[in-house]
Amino acid sequence: MKKIILFLGICLLASCRQTTSETEKPETTVAPPAPLPTDFIEELWYKNSLVYSVDVEVFKDSDKDGVGDFRGMSQQLDYLKKLGVETIWLAPFQPTPNLDDGYDTSDFYGIDPRLGTPQDFTDFMNQASQRGIRVMMDLVTNHTSDQHPWFQQARRQKDSPYRSWYVWSKERPEKWNTGMVFPGVQKSVWSYDSLAGEYYYHRFYESQPDLNMQNPAVQREMRKVIRYWLDKGVAGFRVDAVPFLIEVATPDFDPDKPQHQFDMITQLHQYVQWHKRDAILLGEANVDPKEQEPYFGKEGQGMQTMFNFFANQHLFYALATTEVSTLKKALNETKSIPPTAQWATFLRNHDEIDLGRLSDEERGKVYAKFGPDSSMQLYDRGIRRRLAPMLGDPRLIKLAYSLLFSLPGMPVIRYGEEIGMGDDLSLEERLSVRTPMQWSNKIHGGFSEAAKAVRPVISAGPYRYSTVNVAAQQADSASLLNHITRLSSLRKQCPEVGWGKWEIIDTKSPHVLAIRYNWQGRSLVMIHNFSPQPQQNQLHTDPKAGLKLVDLLAKSEKQIGADGNFSVDLPAYGFKWYRVKK
Ligand code: NOJ
């Protein structure tokens, strides 16, 4: 039976791709296959999946050495299952000198020994699979660590085959200090290497030389890395720094106006699917909506999913100002994606909130509300805080989570956000939001029993582990953890959000966002009030007689008028999830 469903699913997938093609003509002699309930297509699991982003190093230490590990991860799988997590995205876990929290790899095929053995990793994969949880990993192949043996050879031997794996320049390029990703901290994108006697290109920190993606040998190696981890059972990759991965870097190029090799994304897509049909690419590409198309690829032959950075920054703008008009615009501007693709919706991630696509004035408003102190801001574009301390008001935090689960896309939640963890601004740059998970009120918040933890656990202030921790919140039915668990479980009954077509409904209020989803004869209306004032709204939907709205959160019902009008009372920062029913 499963095989038949799968086969039919593949047929539909193929038909999805054909209908989006501009050049292909539809077959006239063969009747198209009958439409299928698309949630049967297992390959498109990412249309609706709750993703949990976690860094093994700071999640749970099982062997009391102060560093989180894969055994600790395995121990906490039941916790994640209960939260409703369907996919885990692991931050880089390969050997690393850790100058960029693991995003500086020194061996693509290994496991950082601090996090466990290869067997611990395999056991974790098996344990996750037994619980029906998929595991994705970061694919960081734009650069290596400067400690990687490839770079070490490349810098020492001019005739080493690895020399051309990196990007060199004999002279200091004219644009040596243009296009830094970490402005204020990073001084250049070209640095002199005294052993090589040349300058090397690095989009990120000096310790992260860029790989030369023009070199077919590097591309081959990248495919080898992909295949290696697919064979180990990963469900896909969060592809790091996509715009930089595909940029054509040469000594005379302008890092502010790079050319991109988009066909590399298609090749990646095809390679991954050839080896594992339902494996996916989740792209990290903070691009303008006008540039998003080639990332998703023609006919869905690119990234299956991408983080919706554009909507994310406009969401923070709406939360800061109570006004939803630019968020609506951002959602509409990012609406058009291939039928097989999906956005990844998120609130916070492991980096700063990047507000670089807002105007200076808009960014200023978000700073003023959520990151007024310069210690909270980073790289002239963002805020290095966790969600709970930033939003403060518990009603606003709940509103934000309701949005996470009900905006178009697949929700991605960062570890610790589910209990409203705080940040530690005394830590450098983005480490402020990467403190260890707070499990209980025991030493180091139950993260580790070692004398010293890899990074300090938050132990003072309102977000200290003795107050904010999993154990305490599990015991409190009104806790954020239980609220999010309920929302996550309700979201699973709302497949329309991931599968459906959606439209924004006019609410005639600058503070209220209403979205209607339609899919397979099912329909949802999700309404959010961004204002601290209660709102009464008149809305309009299908002018069909006898329709009613079932409030999925309050478990009550109301009738829609025959003219399609209905009114909604929303408390301050209130939200409603309605199912439209006959
Ligand atoms: C993007 C990652 O999110 C960030 O944490 C990292 O520093 C850079 N890519 C470089 O890999």
GROMACS .gro file of N, CA, C and O in nm, residues 317-377:
model
  244
  317TYR      N    1   0.947   4.397   1.291
  317TYR     CA    2   0.905   4.536   1.277
  317TYR      C    3   0.758   4.550   1.323
  317TYR      O    4   0.723   4.642   1.397
  318ALA      N    5   0.675   4.455   1.282
  318ALA     CA    6   0.533   4.461   1.320
  318ALA      C    7   0.517   4.443   1.472
  318ALA      O    8   0.438   4.512   1.535
  319LEU      N    9   0.597   4.353   1.530
  319LEU     CA   10   0.587   4.332   1.675
  319LEU      C   11   0.634   4.458   1.750
  319LEU      O   12   0.582   4.492   1.855
  320ALA      N   13   0.732   4.527   1.692
  320ALA     CA   14   0.786   4.647   1.759
  320ALA      C   15   0.693   4.766   1.746
  320ALA      O   16   0.684   4.849   1.837
  321THR      N   17   0.623   4.775   1.634
  321THR     CA   18   0.545   4.898   1.608
  321THR      C   19   0.394   4.879   1.621
  321THR      O   20   0.320   4.976   1.614
  322THR      N   21   0.350   4.754   1.631
  322THR     CA   22   0.208   4.713   1.633
  322THR      C   23   0.141   4.727   1.495
  322THR      O   24   0.023   4.697   1.482
  323GLU      N   25   0.215   4.769   1.395
  323GLU     CA   26   0.156   4.791   1.261
  323GLU      C   27   0.190   4.673   1.169
  323GLU      O   28   0.307   4.634   1.160
  324VAL      N   29   0.089   4.624   1.097
  324VAL     CA   30   0.113   4.502   1.018
  324VAL      C   31   0.129   4.525   0.867
  324VAL      O   32   0.151   4.428   0.793
  325SER      N   33   0.119   4.650   0.823
  325SER     CA   34   0.113   4.669   0.676
  325SER      C   35   0.240   4.618   0.605
  325SER      O   36   0.231   4.554   0.501
  326THR      N   37   0.358   4.646   0.662
  326THR     CA   38   0.478   4.601   0.589
  326THR      C   39   0.498   4.449   0.602
  326THR      O   40   0.555   4.386   0.513
  327LEU      N   41   0.447   4.392   0.710
  327LEU     CA   42   0.454   4.245   0.721
  327LEU      C   43   0.366   4.181   0.613
  327LEU      O   44   0.405   4.085   0.546
  328LYS      N   45   0.248   4.239   0.594
  328LYS     CA   46   0.157   4.188   0.489
  328LYS      C   47   0.228   4.194   0.354
  328LYS      O   48   0.223   4.100   0.276
  329LYS      N   49   0.292   4.308   0.330
  329LYS     CA   50   0.361   4.327   0.203
  329LYS      C   51   0.474   4.222   0.189
  329LYS      O   52   0.489   4.160   0.084
  330ALA      N   53   0.547   4.202   0.297
  330ALA     CA   54   0.659   4.106   0.292
  330ALA      C   55   0.606   3.965   0.265
  330ALA      O   56   0.666   3.888   0.188
  331LEU      N   57   0.493   3.930   0.327
  331LEU     CA   58   0.437   3.797   0.304
  331LEU      C   59   0.394   3.783   0.158
  331LEU      O   60   0.421   3.682   0.092
  332ASN      N   61   0.329   3.887   0.107
  332ASN     CA   62   0.285   3.880  -0.033
  332ASN      C   63   0.404   3.876  -0.128
  332ASN      O   64   0.401   3.806  -0.229
  333GLU      N   65   0.509   3.950  -0.095
  333GLU     CA   66   0.626   3.951  -0.184
  333GLU      C   67   0.701   3.818  -0.186
  333GLU      O   68   0.774   3.789  -0.279
  334THR      N   69   0.685   3.741  -0.080
  334THR     CA   70   0.753   3.612  -0.076
  334THR      C   71   0.656   3.496  -0.104
  334THR      O   72   0.687   3.380  -0.076
  335LYS      N   73   0.541   3.531  -0.158
  335LYS     CA   74   0.436   3.429  -0.173
  335LYS      C   75   0.464   3.331  -0.287
  335LYS      O   76   0.435   3.212  -0.276
  336SER      N   77   0.520   3.385  -0.393
  336SER     CA   78   0.528   3.302  -0.513
  336SER      C   79   0.651   3.211  -0.512
  336SER      O   80   0.764   3.254  -0.537
  337ILE      N   81   0.629   3.086  -0.478
  337ILE     CA   82   0.737   2.987  -0.479
  337ILE      C   83   0.686   2.862  -0.552
  337ILE      O   84   0.565   2.844  -0.566
  338PRO      N   85   0.776   2.776  -0.599
  338PRO     CA   86   0.729   2.658  -0.672
  338PRO      C   87   0.636   2.572  -0.585
  338PRO      O   88   0.648   2.572  -0.462
  339PRO      N   89   0.544   2.498  -0.649
  339PRO     CA   90   0.446   2.421  -0.571
  339PRO      C   91   0.511   2.316  -0.480
  339PRO      O   92   0.454   2.278  -0.379
  340THR      N   93   0.629   2.271  -0.516
  340THR     CA   94   0.694   2.170  -0.431
  340THR      C   95   0.784   2.233  -0.325
  340THR      O   96   0.848   2.162  -0.247
  341ALA      N   97   0.793   2.366  -0.323
  341ALA     CA   98   0.884   2.432  -0.228
  341ALA      C   99   0.810   2.476  -0.103
  341ALA      O  100   0.687   2.469  -0.095
  342GLN      N  101   0.886   2.521  -0.006
  342GLN     CA  102   0.826   2.568   0.119
  342GLN      C  103   0.919   2.668   0.186
  342GLN      O  104   1.042   2.653   0.179
  343TRP      N  105   0.864   2.766   0.253
  343TRP     CA  106   0.945   2.853   0.337
  343TRP      C  107   0.969   2.786   0.471
  343TRP      O  108   0.886   2.708   0.517
  344ALA      N  109   1.079   2.822   0.535
  344ALA     CA  110   1.099   2.788   0.675
  344ALA      C  111   1.074   2.915   0.754
  344ALA      O  112   1.142   3.016   0.733
  345THR      N  113   0.972   2.910   0.839
  345THR     CA  114   0.936   3.027   0.921
  345THR      C  115   1.007   3.015   1.055
  345THR      O  116   1.010   2.907   1.114
  346PHE      N  117   1.062   3.124   1.102
  346PHE     CA  118   1.131   3.118   1.231
  346PHE      C  119   1.116   3.251   1.304
  346PHE      O  120   1.083   3.353   1.245
  347LEU      N  121   1.139   3.246   1.435
  347LEU     CA  122   1.141   3.370   1.513
  347LEU      C  123   1.288   3.403   1.540
  347LEU      O  124   1.342   3.497   1.488
  348ARG      N  125   1.354   3.320   1.621
  348ARG     CA  126   1.495   3.341   1.649
  348ARG      C  127   1.576   3.224   1.597
  348ARG      O  128   1.528   3.113   1.587
  349ASN      N  129   1.702   3.254   1.564
  349ASN     CA  130   1.794   3.147   1.529
  349ASN      C  131   1.921   3.165   1.612
  349ASN      O  132   1.919   3.237   1.712
  350HIS      N  133   2.028   3.100   1.572
  350HIS     CA  134   2.150   3.104   1.653
  350HIS      C  135   2.234   3.228   1.626
  350HIS      O  136   2.336   3.249   1.688
  351ASP      N  137   2.194   3.309   1.528
  351ASP     CA  138   2.267   3.431   1.495
  351ASP      C  139   2.192   3.552   1.551
  351ASP      O  140   2.092   3.538   1.619
  352GLU      N  141   2.240   3.670   1.512
  352GLU     CA  142   2.165   3.792   1.548
  352GLU      C  143   2.039   3.797   1.462
  352GLU      O  144   2.033   3.735   1.355
  353ILE      N  145   1.936   3.873   1.506
  353ILE     CA  146   1.822   3.897   1.417
  353ILE      C  147   1.875   3.995   1.314
  353ILE      O  148   1.911   4.107   1.349
  354ASP      N  149   1.876   3.954   1.191
  354ASP     CA  150   1.930   4.041   1.086
  354ASP      C  151   1.818   4.133   1.037
  354ASP      O  152   1.719   4.088   0.981
  355LEU      N  153   1.838   4.263   1.060
  355LEU     CA  154   1.736   4.361   1.019
  355LEU      C  155   1.785   4.442   0.899
  355LEU      O  156   1.738   4.553   0.873
  356GLY      N  157   1.881   4.386   0.829
  356GLY     CA  158   1.948   4.457   0.720
  356GLY      C  159   1.858   4.492   0.603
  356GLY      O  160   1.894   4.577   0.522
  357ARG      N  161   1.744   4.428   0.591
  357ARG     CA  162   1.657   4.459   0.477
  357ARG      C  163   1.548   4.560   0.512
  357ARG      O  164   1.463   4.591   0.430
  358LEU      N  165   1.550   4.608   0.636
  358LEU     CA  166   1.458   4.716   0.671
  358LEU      C  167   1.525   4.849   0.637
  358LEU      O  168   1.648   4.857   0.627
  359SER      N  169   1.445   4.954   0.622
  359SER     CA  170   1.505   5.086   0.601
  359SER      C  171   1.569   5.129   0.733
  359SER      O  172   1.539   5.073   0.839
  360ASP      N  173   1.656   5.230   0.726
  360ASP     CA  174   1.723   5.277   0.849
  360ASP      C  175   1.620   5.317   0.954
  360ASP      O  176   1.636   5.290   1.073
  361GLU      N  177   1.515   5.382   0.906
  361GLU     CA  178   1.413   5.429   0.998
  361GLU      C  179   1.340   5.311   1.064
  361GLU      O  180   1.318   5.308   1.185
  362GLU      N  181   1.306   5.212   0.980
  362GLU     CA  182   1.237   5.094   1.035
  362GLU      C  183   1.327   5.021   1.135
  362GLU      O  184   1.283   4.983   1.244
  363ARG      N  185   1.454   5.003   1.095
  363ARG     CA  186   1.547   4.933   1.184
  363ARG      C  187   1.561   5.008   1.316
  363ARG      O  188   1.562   4.949   1.424
  364GLY      N  189   1.565   5.140   1.305
  364GLY     CA  190   1.576   5.224   1.425
  364GLY      C  191   1.460   5.198   1.521
  364GLY      O  192   1.478   5.193   1.642
  365LYS      N  193   1.342   5.178   1.465
  365LYS     CA  194   1.225   5.154   1.552
  365LYS      C  195   1.236   5.018   1.621
  365LYS      O  196   1.197   5.002   1.736
  366VAL      N  197   1.286   4.919   1.547
  366VAL     CA  198   1.299   4.786   1.609
  366VAL      C  199   1.407   4.790   1.717
  366VAL      O  200   1.390   4.736   1.828
  367TYR      N  201   1.518   4.858   1.687
  367TYR     CA  202   1.623   4.874   1.789
  367TYR      C  203   1.566   4.940   1.914
  367TYR      O  204   1.588   4.895   2.026
  368ALA      N  205   1.493   5.049   1.892
  368ALA     CA  206   1.443   5.126   2.006
  368ALA      C  207   1.356   5.040   2.096
  368ALA      O  208   1.362   5.048   2.218
  369LYS      N  209   1.280   4.952   2.036
  369LYS     CA  210   1.187   4.871   2.115
  369LYS      C  211   1.255   4.745   2.173
  369LYS      O  212   1.236   4.710   2.288
  370PHE      N  213   1.333   4.679   2.090
  370PHE     CA  214   1.383   4.546   2.131
  370PHE      C  215   1.533   4.538   2.161
  370PHE      O  216   1.578   4.439   2.221
  371GLY      N  217   1.608   4.639   2.118
  371GLY     CA  218   1.754   4.632   2.144
  371GLY      C  219   1.811   4.770   2.163
  371GLY      O  220   1.904   4.809   2.091
  372PRO      N  221   1.758   4.848   2.260
  372PRO     CA  222   1.797   4.989   2.269
  372PRO      C  223   1.943   5.011   2.306
  372PRO      O  224   2.003   5.109   2.266
  373ASP      N  225   2.001   4.916   2.382
  373ASP     CA  226   2.139   4.937   2.425
  373ASP      C  227   2.235   4.889   2.316
  373ASP      O  228   2.210   4.787   2.252
  374SER      N  229   2.344   4.963   2.299
  374SER     CA  230   2.436   4.923   2.191
  374SER      C  231   2.492   4.783   2.215
  374SER      O  232   2.529   4.713   2.121
  375SER      N  233   2.496   4.738   2.343
  375SER     CA  234   2.548   4.604   2.370
  375SER      C  235   2.454   4.496   2.316
  375SER      O  236   2.490   4.379   2.307
  376MET      N  237   2.331   4.537   2.281
  376MET     CA  238   2.234   4.439   2.229
  376MET      C  239   2.239   4.431   2.078
  376MET      O  240   2.177   4.345   2.018
  377GLN      N  241   2.310   4.526   2.017
  377GLN     CA  242   2.312   4.533   1.870
  377GLN      C  243   2.442   4.473   1.817
  377GLN      O  244   2.542   4.467   1.887
   0.00000   0.00000   0.00000
